[in-house]
């Protein structure tokens, strides 16, 4: 079965640079979530999108922005990178139940994009 | 606000013995509760969930969890642990709102399960 696809899997940047992470949800999943997991920490919710509109907002820094496109894929844009942004960034998707996919409650996670800021 | 507490940073158990990983939650309304497992440098894999119905839910790899509303707990259990069960386990909650279909999960701090041969 198709899973959530994230790219790139690994990314190395320097301080003050920018980075873009991409997420392709499972087909017929219309809701996308972004999480940040620092070393030894639990996943922290950043932001989510439903039908291309921001659905929920967590602890996303002002330096970060995200959007969802018409094909439901999402991109997380990070600017003015700091050392503390080094983390594993997860994307998850779920069907809301209104776009053809059955809403079973759980989120389906990708393998993550590991960002290292030097 | 919704929150999850996992009081144990690490649980050690011998292979073949039963295991329990504890989780308590706080949420407005009826909760949706989940357990996920994470192996090193991997994504979060769904194990099981409680939405409604029987308090004892069964999931993947022989795991089960018991929902206890009065104690606001959702402990993960397995009758006989395997070395391959060694991983990081996260409990998560999702509150029931009208837009629950789009509500994010809130995770606990995680419990590292170590199963010794």
PDB file of N, CA and C in Angstrom, chain A residues 40 54 61 65 111:
ATOM      1  N   UNK A  40      15.918  12.893  21.077  1.00  0.00           N
ATOM      2  CA  UNK A  40      15.424  12.405  22.360  1.00  0.00           C
ATOM      3  C   UNK A  40      14.120  13.018  22.819  1.00  0.00           C
ATOM      4  N   UNK A  54      -5.079  26.218   6.118  1.00  0.00           N
ATOM      5  CA  UNK A  54      -4.516  25.873   7.421  1.00  0.00           C
ATOM      6  C   UNK A  54      -5.631  25.414   8.348  1.00  0.00           C
ATOM      7  N   UNK A  61       7.534  28.014  14.377  1.00  0.00           N
ATOM      8  CA  UNK A  61       8.185  29.337  14.490  1.00  0.00           C
ATOM      9  C   UNK A  61       7.746  30.254  13.357  1.00  0.00           C
ATOM     10  N   UNK A  65       7.124  28.469   7.307  1.00  0.00           N
ATOM     11  CA  UNK A  65       5.799  28.574   6.699  1.00  0.00           C
ATOM     12  C   UNK A  65       5.523  27.278   5.967  1.00  0.00           C
ATOM     13  N   UNK A 111       8.519   8.611   6.772  1.00  0.00           N
ATOM     14  CA  UNK A 111       9.752   8.206   7.424  1.00  0.00           C
ATOM     15  C   UNK A 111      10.544   9.404   7.956  1.00  0.00           C
TER      16      UNK A 111
END
